[in-house]
Amino acid sequence: MELTSSGLIGLLFLAAVGVTGATVWLWPRFAARGIRPVLSRLGLLVTSQLVLTVAMVAAINSYFLFYGSWGELLGTQQETAQVKHNDRANGVSAANPLGRSISGLVDKQHSKDPAKYGQLENINIPGVRTGFSQHAYVLLPPEYFQPKFQMRKFPVALMLTGYPGSAKSLITRLKLPDFVHKGVAAGKLAPTIYVMITPTVAPPRDTECTDVPAGPKAATYFGQDLPEALAGSYRVASSRAGWGIMGDSTGGYCAAKIAMMFSDRYSAAVNMSGHFHAIKDLTTGDLWGGSPTVRNENDLIWRIQHMPAPPISLLITSAEKGERSYPQAKQFIQTVRPPLQLDTIILKSGGHNYQTYGEVFPSVLEWMSQHLRAE
């Protein structure tokens, strides 16, 4: 039974009702004094509360999709095939090293006629340097399957979730494929390959897309491993002009940081409601190995103040009211200098949620499309 399925949620709440009823029914039997009755009553209370808590947590996870599968929850989804080097025709590996399969989240008619509807693929992206292997969804445009575009190399827009997040939430909650379809139909979006993924490469730890000293090399994965792995299986742009990265919340911070650090790979980035300072809390642990230098290098405001500005285009979205990271965004905006090119979308008010993201996302996609080039 899937982690986010309604059947599992219903079963858990049914169990919670049953345990609560059993507690009420059995309570009089353990009303006497003494160690055994007291322990029995305590056991009834703990069991009923535990089952109810599990049901509530499962329901919240199903709604927000922090974890989309048992594999993501248990950290076992990283067990995948290694990279294979194979001869390719038009840039597509015949050996399918990313384990590509058509996702069940896409309408069946899309998979039957991808040249008309495009295709959503379910893949794992391994990293030869880092050893990571991340689950992702890849949305291919109809043109990718049309004969007249068989030599075309398409631009890539990488979309990162917040923490802990699930790639699936970008489809079911943010509804990226729906926004893309509407944008293409309106003539506002060029044919682009969209890659949806979570930045949580070492769950349950929040690495903040950092190359942790003596730890996970998350920045290297997104800056080097992932682009190279995708190039081995898809007809993707070979130059930085065809690569962009965007994200919401922690994913927005990661997107801006990865583009600033790896401007030789990414030419455009979008930080949607993300922060700008390097953080340290219970979810991150020590990301800097006690090094002030590492900490500073992962602080976007410090980077723009003390390091050469990278030659990228950056879009920042935030809200004056309701967005806690707005003061950081404002400070970053005031500090930016060329050759970094900056655009902003600042709402008067908006919460840190998918409703707010949905308000700006059509403009975000259009901006990204305008800043990427096919080959």
XYZ file of C-alpha atoms in Angstrom:
375
model
C 0.000 0.000 0.000
C 1.467 3.360 -1.056
C 2.593 5.780 1.653
C 0.306 8.572 0.393
C -2.663 6.412 -0.639
C -6.140 7.177 0.687
C -6.476 3.495 1.576
C -3.564 3.663 4.015
C -4.803 6.921 5.545
C -8.301 5.492 5.960
C -6.958 2.301 7.503
C -4.851 4.255 10.005
C -7.788 6.439 11.086
C -10.002 3.357 11.352
C -7.377 1.802 13.604
C -7.262 4.999 15.689
C -11.048 4.893 16.160
C -10.870 1.210 17.054
C -8.098 1.662 19.600
C -9.862 4.649 21.157
C -13.082 2.630 21.435
C -11.196 -0.270 22.973
C -9.634 2.099 25.498
C -13.044 3.392 26.579
C -14.447 -0.140 26.739
C -11.568 -1.649 28.706
C -10.938 1.264 31.071
C -13.348 0.088 33.803
C -11.572 -3.264 33.960
C -8.354 -1.533 35.017
C -9.860 0.941 37.472
C -8.401 -0.764 40.521
C -5.320 0.393 42.416
C -1.939 -1.231 42.114
C 0.989 -1.422 39.718
C -0.626 -3.733 37.160
C -3.859 -1.692 36.689
C -1.884 1.565 36.482
C 0.462 0.128 33.853
C -2.516 -1.252 31.942
C -4.242 2.145 31.869
C -0.989 3.792 30.804
C -0.588 1.246 28.018
C -4.108 1.949 26.755
C -3.473 5.717 26.713
C -0.085 5.468 25.007
C -1.362 3.045 22.362
C -4.410 5.151 21.485
C -2.385 8.359 21.310
C 0.363 6.719 19.260
C -2.038 5.300 16.671
C -3.870 8.640 16.377
C -0.564 10.501 15.988
C 0.605 8.140 13.243
C -2.692 8.622 11.404
C -2.442 12.420 11.652
C 1.193 12.470 10.512
C 0.368 10.194 7.570
C -2.539 12.445 6.555
C -0.389 15.585 6.768
C 2.343 13.910 4.736
C -0.193 12.811 2.135
C -1.385 16.414 1.753
C 1.971 18.190 1.728
C 3.927 15.280 0.186
C 7.018 15.661 2.338
C 7.706 12.012 1.468
C 6.090 10.577 -1.660
C 6.937 6.911 -1.140
C 8.160 4.384 1.420
C 11.541 4.468 -0.298
C 11.903 8.206 0.274
C 10.775 7.873 3.898
C 13.155 5.016 4.670
C 16.018 6.380 2.576
C 16.167 3.242 0.402
C 15.255 4.904 -2.887
C 18.904 5.731 -3.588
C 19.667 2.091 -4.435
C 19.764 2.261 -8.237
C 21.852 1.283 -11.244
C 25.241 2.856 -11.812
C 26.159 5.002 -14.788
C 26.976 3.103 -17.966
C 28.824 4.499 -20.945
C 27.194 3.491 -24.193
C 27.130 4.509 -27.825
C 24.229 6.862 -28.422
C 22.142 7.866 -31.407
C 21.265 11.559 -31.427
C 22.394 11.812 -27.819
C 19.974 9.178 -26.425
C 21.569 6.167 -24.756
C 20.301 2.879 -26.088
C 21.104 1.212 -22.771
C 18.848 3.609 -20.847
C 21.246 4.240 -17.912
C 18.762 6.360 -15.972
C 16.190 3.585 -15.774
C 13.612 5.673 -17.663
C 9.976 4.629 -17.500
C 6.697 6.357 -18.256
C 5.193 7.691 -15.051
C 1.779 6.586 -13.897
C 1.068 10.227 -13.045
C 0.660 11.150 -16.694
C -2.508 10.513 -18.695
C -2.260 7.308 -20.704
C -2.999 9.139 -23.949
C 0.227 11.104 -23.483
C 2.329 7.969 -23.490
C 0.447 6.637 -26.538
C 1.122 9.756 -28.588
C 4.103 11.624 -27.086
C 4.661 13.510 -30.360
C 1.331 15.238 -29.704
C 1.153 15.449 -25.921
C 4.714 15.085 -24.698
C 5.722 12.553 -22.066
C 6.386 12.408 -18.331
C 9.139 9.971 -17.401
C 10.056 8.473 -14.037
C 13.831 8.199 -13.612
C 16.724 7.886 -11.193
C 19.708 10.186 -11.727
C 23.028 8.771 -10.443
C 26.102 10.839 -9.609
C 29.527 9.487 -10.510
C 31.357 11.898 -8.200
C 29.019 11.920 -5.223
C 27.531 8.431 -5.216
C 23.993 9.839 -4.950
C 21.102 8.537 -7.000
C 18.035 10.729 -6.901
C 14.506 9.986 -8.029
C 13.122 12.547 -10.463
C 10.429 13.180 -13.048
C 11.294 14.431 -16.528
C 8.674 16.210 -18.631
C 9.548 15.993 -22.332
C 7.866 18.332 -24.847
C 6.011 16.925 -27.890
C 8.707 18.333 -30.171
C 11.221 15.964 -28.589
C 9.464 13.067 -30.374
C 8.736 14.775 -33.687
C 10.943 13.841 -36.677
C 11.615 17.430 -37.730
C 13.211 18.091 -34.328
C 15.253 14.882 -34.149
C 18.531 16.806 -34.247
C 17.381 19.508 -31.817
C 19.031 19.766 -28.407
C 16.493 21.114 -25.950
C 17.004 23.535 -23.059
C 16.653 22.131 -19.541
C 14.858 23.719 -16.576
C 15.575 21.953 -13.291
C 12.895 22.432 -10.607
C 13.711 21.768 -6.929
C 11.208 21.242 -4.108
C 11.472 22.637 -0.618
C 12.761 20.558 2.303
C 12.105 17.711 2.779
C 9.781 17.694 -0.189
C 8.967 15.118 -2.833
C 9.397 15.363 -6.592
C 5.818 14.139 -6.851
C 4.544 17.285 -5.112
C 5.722 19.381 -8.062
C 3.194 17.477 -10.165
C 0.291 17.013 -7.760
C 0.579 20.200 -5.675
C 2.477 22.787 -7.718
C 1.033 21.273 -10.928
C 4.070 22.077 -13.044
C 2.935 19.973 -16.056
C -0.430 21.768 -16.103
C 1.196 25.205 -16.017
C 3.606 24.168 -18.768
C 0.764 22.874 -20.956
C -1.167 26.130 -20.556
C 1.933 28.227 -21.231
C 2.780 26.298 -24.386
C -0.813 26.507 -25.625
C -0.723 30.278 -25.095
C 2.524 30.547 -27.050
C 4.452 31.810 -24.028
C 6.778 28.846 -23.466
C 9.329 27.368 -25.860
C 9.843 23.581 -26.011
C 11.839 22.728 -22.893
C 12.757 19.665 -20.857
C 11.619 20.064 -17.242
C 13.302 17.987 -14.531
C 11.521 17.784 -11.159
C 13.537 16.662 -8.130
C 14.010 17.168 -4.381
C 17.200 18.754 -3.000
C 17.156 16.269 -0.099
C 19.953 14.017 -1.324
C 20.860 12.562 2.094
C 17.530 12.098 3.905
C 16.490 12.955 6.498
C 19.272 15.552 6.637
C 18.751 18.971 5.083
C 22.080 19.608 3.367
C 20.962 22.962 1.947
C 22.655 21.808 -1.296
C 26.027 22.148 0.411
C 29.301 20.324 -0.180
C 29.665 19.357 3.466
C 33.293 18.900 4.595
C 33.819 15.145 5.090
C 30.109 14.714 4.282
C 27.543 14.720 1.449
C 28.561 16.683 -1.657
C 25.129 18.001 -2.571
C 26.351 21.063 -4.486
C 28.581 18.909 -6.680
C 25.683 16.580 -7.411
C 23.428 19.344 -8.747
C 26.237 21.349 -10.316
C 28.088 18.537 -12.098
C 26.741 15.020 -11.660
C 23.127 15.654 -12.579
C 23.760 17.644 -15.794
C 26.244 15.042 -17.009
C 23.889 12.149 -16.252
C 21.013 13.814 -18.105
C 23.257 14.521 -21.083
C 23.930 10.788 -21.291
C 20.264 9.931 -21.864
C 18.541 12.961 -23.373
C 19.104 15.439 -26.186
C 19.859 18.358 -23.903
C 21.637 21.631 -24.603
C 25.405 21.323 -24.287
C 26.082 24.965 -23.396
C 25.177 26.872 -20.242
C 22.813 29.050 -22.276
C 20.390 26.139 -22.378
C 20.397 25.298 -18.675
C 18.333 26.867 -15.890
C 17.530 25.925 -12.305
C 14.630 27.036 -10.120
C 12.984 26.055 -6.862
C 10.665 27.010 -4.049
C 11.584 27.574 -0.384
C 14.805 25.632 0.332
C 14.794 24.658 -3.335
C 14.811 28.353 -4.251
C 17.866 28.996 -2.092
C 19.520 25.931 -3.632
C 18.699 27.056 -7.164
C 20.243 30.500 -6.683
C 23.283 29.079 -4.912
C 23.972 26.319 -7.437
C 23.727 28.783 -10.324
C 26.064 31.218 -8.561
C 28.574 28.464 -7.804
C 28.294 26.658 -11.138
C 27.734 29.497 -13.582
C 29.685 27.481 -16.153
C 26.714 25.080 -16.238
C 23.636 27.206 -15.410
C 22.905 30.576 -16.990
C 19.562 31.289 -15.292
C 18.021 30.668 -11.871
C 14.825 31.407 -9.948
C 14.578 31.700 -6.159
C 10.882 31.364 -5.273
C 10.309 32.388 -1.645
C 13.670 30.984 -0.625
C 16.145 32.261 1.944
C 19.578 33.763 1.242
C 21.567 33.132 4.417
C 23.299 29.867 5.244
C 21.382 28.201 8.060
C 22.157 25.713 10.802
C 19.495 23.919 12.827
C 18.447 20.444 13.965
C 17.654 19.359 10.402
C 20.984 20.469 8.944
C 23.547 19.673 11.594
C 26.979 21.187 11.031
C 27.190 21.823 7.294
C 30.440 23.762 7.412
C 32.768 21.554 9.419
C 33.419 24.459 11.763
C 34.863 26.508 8.899
C 33.797 30.180 8.645
C 34.996 30.125 5.029
C 32.624 27.314 4.080
C 29.799 29.029 5.905
C 30.398 32.321 4.106
C 30.666 30.667 0.705
C 27.192 29.188 1.218
C 25.685 32.536 2.231
C 24.296 34.196 -0.907
C 24.451 37.704 0.529
C 28.068 37.250 1.622
C 28.945 35.834 -1.813
C 27.493 38.779 -3.705
C 29.215 41.215 -1.333
C 32.682 39.647 -1.268
C 33.096 37.481 -4.379
C 32.970 38.262 -8.106
C 29.382 38.424 -9.290
C 28.560 35.448 -11.531
C 27.371 36.050 -15.124
C 23.872 34.640 -14.608
C 20.291 35.884 -14.827
C 18.391 35.576 -11.557
C 14.705 35.990 -10.752
C 13.626 36.453 -7.124
C 10.009 36.087 -5.992
C 8.825 37.025 -2.512
C 6.099 38.887 -0.618
C 6.305 41.958 1.579
C 3.823 40.480 4.062
C 3.632 36.809 4.943
C 7.083 35.787 3.705
C 9.702 35.539 6.449
C 12.618 35.584 4.021
C 11.576 38.906 2.456
C 14.085 41.008 4.495
C 16.873 38.752 3.207
C 15.580 39.050 -0.356
C 15.479 42.834 -0.019
C 19.059 42.925 1.263
C 20.260 40.701 -1.581
C 18.438 42.801 -4.191
C 20.092 45.964 -2.893
C 23.539 44.353 -3.067
C 23.418 42.810 -6.555
C 25.860 44.084 -9.155
C 26.790 43.180 -12.763
C 27.385 40.908 -14.500
C 24.589 39.250 -12.512
C 21.290 40.341 -14.065
C 18.380 40.504 -11.622
C 14.585 40.538 -12.020
C 12.026 40.362 -9.226
C 8.394 39.515 -8.533
C 7.429 40.964 -5.151
C 3.835 40.454 -4.037
C 2.178 42.714 -1.499
C 1.226 39.684 0.561
C 1.481 35.941 0.262
C 2.138 32.944 2.481
C 4.929 30.402 2.239
C 2.740 27.858 0.439
C 1.656 26.398 -2.890
C -1.145 28.916 -3.305
C 1.385 31.755 -3.405
C 3.767 29.761 -5.578
C 0.906 29.138 -8.002
C 0.278 32.869 -8.333
C 3.782 33.596 -9.572
C 4.610 30.297 -11.282
C 3.222 31.139 -14.755
C 5.436 34.240 -14.810
C 8.367 32.222 -13.470
C 8.056 29.674 -16.273
C 7.736 32.389 -18.892
C 10.812 34.179 -17.520
C 12.827 30.975 -17.540
C 11.762 30.165 -21.101
C 12.896 33.597 -22.246
C 16.340 33.051 -20.737
C 17.102 29.604 -22.192
C 18.219 28.731 -25.697
C 17.904 25.525 -27.691
C 20.662 24.221 -29.954
